[in-house]
Short mmCIF file of C-alpha atoms in Angstrom, two decimals:
data_model
loop_
_atom_site.label_atom_id
_atom_site.label_comp_id
_atom_site.label_asym_id
_atom_site.label_seq_id
_atom_site.Cartn_x
_atom_site.Cartn_y
_atom_site.Cartn_z
CA MET A 1 -22.24 -12.92 12.23
CA LEU A 2 -23.37 -9.30 12.18
CA SER A 3 -26.36 -8.26 10.12
CA SER A 4 -25.86 -6.29 6.90
CA ARG A 5 -26.36 -2.98 8.72
CA SER A 6 -24.59 -3.60 12.02
CA PHE A 7 -21.11 -2.47 10.96
CA SER A 8 -22.29 0.86 9.61
CA LYS A 9 -24.55 1.48 12.63
CA LEU A 10 -21.53 1.24 14.91
CA PHE A 11 -20.07 4.34 13.28
CA LYS A 12 -23.36 6.14 12.73
CA GLY A 13 -24.12 5.82 16.43
CA ALA A 14 -20.70 7.15 17.36
CA ASN A 15 -21.04 9.98 14.81
CA CYS A 16 -17.54 9.35 13.47
CA SER A 17 -15.64 7.63 10.68
CA GLY A 18 -13.35 4.65 11.06
CA LYS A 19 -12.08 1.31 9.87
CA ILE A 20 -13.06 -2.29 10.67
CA TYR A 21 -10.50 -5.12 10.67
CA ILE A 22 -11.81 -8.65 10.15
CA PHE A 23 -9.67 -11.77 10.59
CA SER A 24 -11.20 -14.87 9.00
CA THR A 25 -10.16 -18.42 8.18
CA THR A 26 -13.18 -20.19 6.68
CA LEU A 27 -16.22 -19.80 4.48
CA PRO A 28 -19.14 -18.20 6.42
CA ILE A 29 -21.53 -21.17 6.59
CA ALA A 30 -23.38 -20.34 9.82
CA VAL A 31 -27.16 -19.93 9.55
CA ALA A 32 -27.19 -16.14 9.53
CA PRO A 33 -27.34 -13.25 7.05
CA GLY A 34 -24.45 -13.68 4.64
CA LYS A 35 -24.34 -17.47 4.78
CA LEU A 36 -22.45 -18.91 1.79
CA SER A 37 -21.90 -22.33 0.27
CA ASN A 38 -18.98 -23.76 -1.65
CA ARG A 39 -19.60 -22.93 -5.30
CA GLU A 40 -16.08 -23.43 -6.63
CA ASP A 41 -16.04 -25.32 -9.93
CA LYS A 42 -12.60 -25.56 -11.51
CA LYS A 43 -14.10 -26.94 -14.71
CA LEU A 44 -15.54 -23.49 -15.45
CA LEU A 45 -12.17 -21.72 -15.29
CA GLY A 46 -11.06 -20.61 -18.73
CA THR A 47 -14.53 -21.08 -20.21
CA GLU A 48 -17.29 -18.64 -21.10
CA LYS A 49 -19.01 -19.47 -17.81
CA GLU A 50 -16.10 -18.62 -15.51
CA LYS A 51 -17.36 -15.06 -14.98
CA ALA A 52 -20.10 -16.50 -12.75
CA LEU A 53 -17.41 -17.60 -10.28
CA PHE A 54 -16.15 -14.02 -9.90
CA SER A 55 -19.58 -12.45 -9.40
CA PRO A 56 -21.09 -12.21 -5.87
CA ALA A 57 -23.25 -15.16 -4.83
CA ASN A 58 -25.69 -12.80 -3.06
CA ASP A 59 -26.16 -9.10 -2.36
CA VAL A 60 -25.68 -9.17 1.44
CA TYR A 61 -22.03 -8.18 1.33
CA THR A 62 -22.66 -5.70 -1.49
CA LYS A 63 -25.28 -3.88 0.58
CA LEU A 64 -22.99 -3.99 3.60
CA GLY A 65 -20.21 -2.36 1.58
CA GLU A 66 -22.55 0.37 0.39
CA GLU A 67 -23.73 1.03 3.95
CA CYS A 68 -20.16 1.23 5.20
CA ALA A 69 -19.09 3.63 2.43
CA GLN A 70 -22.00 5.97 3.14
CA SER A 71 -21.21 5.84 6.87
CA GLY A 72 -17.57 6.78 6.35
CA CYS A 73 -16.05 3.45 7.36
CA ALA A 74 -14.10 0.81 5.46
CA VAL A 75 -13.50 -2.90 6.00
CA ASP A 76 -10.05 -4.51 5.75
CA LEU A 77 -10.18 -8.30 5.56
CA PHE A 78 -7.30 -10.53 6.65
CA VAL A 79 -8.09 -14.03 5.46
CA PHE A 80 -6.10 -17.19 6.29
CA PRO A 81 -7.71 -19.93 4.19
CA ASN A 82 -6.86 -23.58 3.78
CA ASN A 83 -9.86 -24.06 1.49
CA TYR A 84 -12.31 -22.06 -0.62
CA VAL A 85 -13.74 -18.97 1.13
CA ASP A 86 -15.55 -17.22 -1.79
CA LEU A 87 -13.57 -13.97 -1.87
CA ALA A 88 -15.60 -12.91 -4.90
CA THR A 89 -18.59 -12.49 -2.58
CA ILE A 90 -17.20 -11.42 0.79
CA GLY A 91 -14.68 -9.13 -0.91
CA GLU A 92 -17.52 -6.87 -2.05
CA VAL A 93 -17.67 -5.21 1.36
CA CYS A 94 -13.99 -4.27 1.03
CA ARG A 95 -14.29 -3.13 -2.59
CA LEU A 96 -17.24 -0.81 -2.09
CA SER A 97 -16.05 0.67 1.21
CA GLY A 98 -12.52 1.40 -0.02
CA GLY A 99 -10.97 -1.38 2.05
CA GLU A 100 -8.43 -4.05 1.26
CA ILE A 101 -8.01 -7.84 1.30
CA TYR A 102 -4.90 -9.52 2.68
CA LYS A 103 -4.62 -13.22 1.85
CA PHE A 104 -2.35 -15.77 3.53
CA ASN A 105 -2.82 -19.28 2.12
CA TYR A 106 -2.00 -22.09 4.58
CA PHE A 107 -0.75 -19.57 7.12
CA SER A 108 2.37 -20.51 9.05
CA ILE A 109 3.75 -18.24 11.74
CA ASP A 110 7.31 -19.19 10.75
CA ASN A 111 6.85 -18.47 7.05
CA ASP A 112 4.18 -15.76 7.07
CA GLY A 113 4.43 -14.10 10.47
CA GLU A 114 6.86 -11.39 9.36
CA ARG A 115 4.79 -10.59 6.28
CA LEU A 116 1.62 -10.30 8.39
CA LEU A 117 3.33 -7.87 10.76
CA ASP A 118 4.67 -5.82 7.83
CA GLU A 119 1.21 -5.64 6.24
CA LEU A 120 -0.38 -4.53 9.52
CA LYS A 121 2.36 -1.97 10.15
CA ARG A 122 1.94 -0.47 6.68
CA ASN A 123 -1.84 -0.43 7.07
CA PHE A 124 -1.62 1.46 10.36
CA GLN A 125 1.11 3.91 9.36
CA ARG A 126 0.21 4.95 5.82
CA THR A 127 -1.63 8.21 5.23
CA THR A 128 -5.37 7.51 5.36
CA VAL A 129 -8.45 9.72 5.16
CA PHE A 130 -12.06 8.87 5.95
CA ASP A 131 -15.58 9.53 4.68
CA ALA A 132 -14.24 10.84 1.36
CA LEU A 133 -16.13 12.16 -1.66
CA MET A 134 -14.29 12.67 -4.96
CA ARG A 135 -15.47 14.51 -8.05
CA ILE A 136 -13.75 15.16 -11.40
CA ARG A 137 -14.37 18.42 -13.26
CA THR A 138 -13.22 19.33 -16.77
CA ASN A 139 -13.61 22.12 -19.27
CA THR A 140 -15.90 21.88 -22.29
CA GLY A 141 -14.73 19.34 -24.84
CA ILE A 142 -13.77 16.52 -22.50
CA ARG A 143 -15.68 14.79 -19.72
CA PRO A 144 -15.18 11.85 -17.36
CA VAL A 145 -17.16 8.82 -18.53
CA ASP A 146 -15.69 5.85 -16.67
CA PHE A 147 -14.26 5.27 -13.18
CA LEU A 148 -12.16 2.31 -12.05
CA GLY A 149 -11.12 1.51 -8.49
CA HIS A 150 -12.53 0.70 -5.06
CA PHE A 151 -15.39 3.03 -4.19
CA TYR A 152 -19.18 3.37 -4.24
CA MET A 153 -21.17 5.58 -6.62
CA THR A 154 -24.74 6.79 -6.14
CA ASN A 155 -24.67 8.85 -9.34
CA SER A 156 -22.53 9.17 -12.46
CA THR A 157 -20.13 11.83 -11.16
CA GLU A 158 -19.26 11.30 -7.48
CA MET A 159 -17.11 8.55 -5.94
CA ILE A 160 -17.69 7.73 -2.27
CA PHE A 161 -14.90 6.17 -0.18
CA GLY A 162 -15.24 4.87 3.35
CA THR A 163 -11.49 5.39 3.52
CA MET A 164 -8.81 6.33 1.02
CA ASP A 165 -5.10 5.74 1.56
CA ALA A 166 -1.74 6.47 -0.02
CA ASP A 167 -1.43 3.02 -1.64
CA LYS A 168 -4.59 3.17 -3.75
CA THR A 169 -5.25 4.68 -7.17
CA VAL A 170 -8.40 5.60 -9.07
CA ALA A 171 -8.39 5.48 -12.88
CA VAL A 172 -10.70 7.83 -14.78
CA GLU A 173 -11.41 7.71 -18.51
CA LEU A 174 -11.91 11.09 -20.20
CA LYS A 175 -13.93 11.23 -23.41
CA HIS A 176 -13.14 13.82 -26.09
CA ASP A 177 -16.57 14.72 -27.46
CA ASP A 178 -16.27 18.34 -28.57
CA LYS A 179 -13.78 20.79 -30.04
CA LEU A 180 -10.88 21.86 -27.86
CA PRO A 181 -9.01 25.15 -28.23
CA THR A 182 -5.91 24.73 -30.40
CA GLU A 183 -4.17 27.39 -28.35
CA GLY A 184 -3.93 27.36 -24.58
CA ASN A 185 -4.65 24.51 -22.18
CA SER A 186 -7.36 22.05 -21.30
CA TYR A 187 -8.04 21.52 -17.59
CA VAL A 188 -8.86 18.57 -15.34
CA GLN A 189 -9.69 19.25 -11.69
CA VAL A 190 -10.01 16.67 -8.92
CA ALA A 191 -11.82 17.72 -5.74
CA LEU A 192 -11.65 15.47 -2.67
CA LEU A 193 -13.75 16.20 0.42
CA TYR A 194 -12.63 14.09 3.37
CA THR A 195 -12.20 13.75 7.12
CA SER A 196 -8.62 13.66 8.38
CA ILE A 197 -7.46 11.20 11.02
CA SER A 198 -7.68 14.07 13.54
CA GLY A 199 -11.39 14.51 12.74
CA GLN A 200 -11.12 17.70 10.66
CA ARG A 201 -13.28 18.03 7.56
CA ARG A 202 -11.08 19.19 4.67
CA LEU A 203 -11.23 19.87 0.94
CA ARG A 204 -8.28 19.18 -1.33
CA VAL A 205 -8.30 20.39 -4.93
CA LEU A 206 -5.79 19.34 -7.61
CA THR A 207 -5.85 21.06 -11.01
CA LEU A 208 -3.99 19.75 -14.04
CA ALA A 209 -3.37 21.95 -17.10
CA LEU A 210 -2.85 19.95 -20.29
CA THR A 211 -1.51 21.26 -23.58
CA VAL A 212 -3.85 20.67 -26.52
CA THR A 213 -2.38 19.33 -29.75
CA SER A 214 -3.66 17.81 -32.99
CA SER A 215 -0.25 16.37 -33.89
CA TYR A 216 0.54 12.70 -33.28
CA ALA A 217 4.23 13.62 -33.40
CA SER A 218 3.69 15.80 -30.33
CA LEU A 219 1.44 13.29 -28.57
CA TYR A 220 3.52 10.10 -28.59
CA PRO A 221 6.66 11.54 -26.89
CA LEU A 222 4.46 12.44 -23.90
CA CYS A 223 2.87 9.00 -23.43
CA ASP A 224 3.38 7.35 -20.03
CA LEU A 225 3.72 3.59 -20.48
CA ASP A 226 3.22 2.71 -16.80
CA THR A 227 -0.03 4.68 -16.67
CA ILE A 228 -1.28 3.11 -19.90
CA MET A 229 -0.64 -0.40 -18.56
CA ASN A 230 -2.23 0.39 -15.19
CA TYR A 231 -5.39 1.55 -16.95
CA THR A 232 -5.36 -1.33 -19.46
CA MET A 233 -5.08 -3.83 -16.60
CA LYS A 234 -8.02 -2.32 -14.73
CA VAL A 235 -10.21 -2.33 -17.84
CA ALA A 236 -9.32 -6.00 -18.32
CA ILE A 237 -10.25 -6.74 -14.69
CA ARG A 238 -13.69 -5.23 -15.12
CA SER A 239 -14.16 -7.23 -18.32
CA ILE A 240 -13.59 -10.48 -16.42
CA LEU A 241 -17.12 -10.14 -15.03
CA LEU A 242 -18.59 -9.44 -18.46
CA SER A 243 -16.62 -11.36 -21.06
CA THR A 244 -14.53 -14.48 -21.73
CA PRO A 245 -10.77 -14.80 -21.10
CA LYS A 246 -10.08 -15.21 -24.82
CA SER A 247 -11.99 -12.07 -25.83
CA ILE A 248 -10.20 -10.06 -23.12
CA ARG A 249 -6.80 -11.21 -24.34
CA ASP A 250 -7.77 -10.52 -27.96
CA SER A 251 -8.87 -7.01 -26.99
CA ILE A 252 -5.51 -6.26 -25.31
CA ILE A 253 -3.62 -7.51 -28.37
CA THR A 254 -5.77 -5.39 -30.69
CA GLN A 255 -5.36 -2.25 -28.58
CA THR A 256 -1.59 -2.72 -28.41
CA ALA A 257 -1.34 -3.24 -32.17
CA ASN A 258 -3.54 -0.22 -32.89
CA MET A 259 -1.42 2.11 -30.72
CA LEU A 260 1.77 1.06 -32.48
CA ALA A 261 0.19 1.00 -35.95
CA CYS A 262 -1.10 4.54 -35.43
CA TYR A 263 2.43 5.71 -34.65
CA ARG A 264 3.77 3.94 -37.74
CA LYS A 265 1.08 5.50 -39.94
CA HIS A 266 1.31 9.09 -38.71
CA CYS A 267 4.88 9.49 -37.40
CA ALA A 268 7.14 7.10 -39.34
CA GLN A 269 5.84 7.01 -42.91
CA SER A 270 9.29 7.35 -44.50
CA THR A 271 10.69 4.10 -43.06
CA ALA A 272 10.83 0.78 -44.89
CA ALA A 273 7.60 -1.21 -44.81
CA GLY A 274 9.15 -4.26 -43.12
CA GLN A 275 11.03 -2.32 -40.47
CA LEU A 276 9.74 -2.38 -36.90
CA ILE A 277 9.32 1.18 -35.64
CA LEU A 278 8.31 1.86 -32.05
CA PRO A 279 7.93 5.21 -30.28
CA GLU A 280 10.60 5.77 -27.64
CA THR A 281 8.03 6.11 -24.85
CA LEU A 282 6.22 2.88 -25.84
CA LYS A 283 9.09 0.66 -26.93
CA LEU A 284 8.38 -1.68 -24.00
CA LEU A 285 4.63 -1.79 -24.64
CA PRO A 286 4.71 -5.20 -26.40
CA MET A 287 6.66 -6.68 -23.48
CA TYR A 288 4.27 -5.32 -20.85
CA ALA A 289 1.25 -6.40 -22.89
CA ALA A 290 2.67 -9.92 -23.17
CA ALA A 291 3.30 -9.95 -19.41
CA LEU A 292 -0.33 -9.01 -18.77
CA LEU A 293 -1.58 -11.70 -21.15
CA LYS A 294 0.52 -14.36 -19.39
CA SER A 295 -0.26 -13.20 -15.86
CA ASP A 296 -2.31 -15.26 -13.40
CA LEU A 297 -5.02 -12.64 -13.76
CA LEU A 298 -5.83 -13.63 -17.36
CA THR A 299 -4.46 -17.13 -17.81
CA GLY A 300 -7.87 -18.74 -17.42
CA THR A 301 -6.37 -22.07 -16.33
CA GLN A 302 -7.18 -24.39 -13.44
CA THR A 303 -3.70 -23.98 -11.94
CA VAL A 304 -4.83 -20.70 -10.32
CA THR A 305 -7.72 -21.17 -7.89
CA THR A 306 -10.91 -19.11 -7.98
CA ASP A 307 -10.05 -17.40 -4.69
CA ASP A 308 -6.54 -16.55 -5.87
CA ARG A 309 -7.97 -14.96 -9.02
CA SER A 310 -10.60 -13.11 -6.98
CA TRP A 311 -7.88 -11.77 -4.68
CA LEU A 312 -5.82 -10.63 -7.66
CA ILE A 313 -8.86 -8.91 -9.16
CA HIS A 314 -9.42 -7.03 -5.92
CA ARG A 315 -5.76 -6.19 -5.31
CA LEU A 316 -4.94 -4.98 -8.82
CA MET A 317 -8.10 -2.93 -9.31
CA SER A 318 -6.92 -0.32 -6.79
CA MET A 319 -3.17 -0.78 -7.21
CA ASN A 320 -1.05 2.29 -7.88
CA ILE A 321 1.18 2.69 -10.92
CA LYS A 322 4.38 1.69 -9.16
CA GLY A 323 2.77 -1.50 -7.89
CA SER A 324 1.20 -2.51 -11.21
CA SER A 325 4.53 -2.06 -13.04
CA ALA A 326 6.25 -4.35 -10.53
CA TYR A 327 3.43 -6.91 -10.84
CA LEU A 328 3.65 -7.06 -14.63
CA TYR A 329 7.45 -7.09 -14.75
CA PRO A 330 8.73 -8.24 -11.32
CA ARG A 331 12.10 -7.15 -10.04
CA ILE A 332 14.81 -9.80 -10.11
CA TYR A 333 17.64 -9.68 -7.59
CA PRO A 334 20.92 -11.59 -7.94
CA LEU A 335 21.48 -14.00 -5.05
#
């Protein structure tokens, strides 16, 4: 087993960025830095103490992930477990470096071989950049206050990625804390400094101009349900490490009810009191919210193992909008 600094030193010594692929089958129990023990306790799942199962058992892999991110390299982990491997701990190196976890339970070449090849092919062929630094800028009146995804932060404004690829998404919460101009636009700018696969250092800047309005009637028709659910899911994932399954589910129900009640109060006052009124853009919000509540991510039952939940937490935290919509409401094909 390599020490907590060995991976990053490989790339520092070569003065380049890159990616590390690890193929593993068992829990690292060798007497070496990063040694782990089996701490799975199914009795804690669904209780107030289950969050301990999804927190790292030590800081070795966390420090390794930070080192890798700062060195411009990421770690992708392919794991083939038959038993508990503590993905909540070893997955930290992937989370902080911008990497990914691929999980194949009880791997069989006949059943899983094609999927493994497809995952490797997509990993190699998708657009990927290295040693990336992202920063969000806004005009006065709004500011970024929260960041969700797979990256490492040394301060409150800059996100560091060992690698960043076309399949990952970062969610950013903007806080409205000052007056905005009632005429004209408000601006959000994303700047990404990165190294291309050819070794060129580049800067990409995306600027979004948003119309300012004080009217709920103008706001609701522009809501994007898929984006709202992607963000809601990622907030729920972060809460798994801080709260109980019941309080997370209650929070999602409350937020959903508040969004729809606000529309009823400000945009549909003339309708009958007992009539259900939903905005056109959010008419499927109750269905998606129910799907999230019933998902394996938040069930809090012993039927889903700790490692499976840890893998879902990792996978969904960086998932793009298209992927999260398919996860919450899977496609069904006639056979």
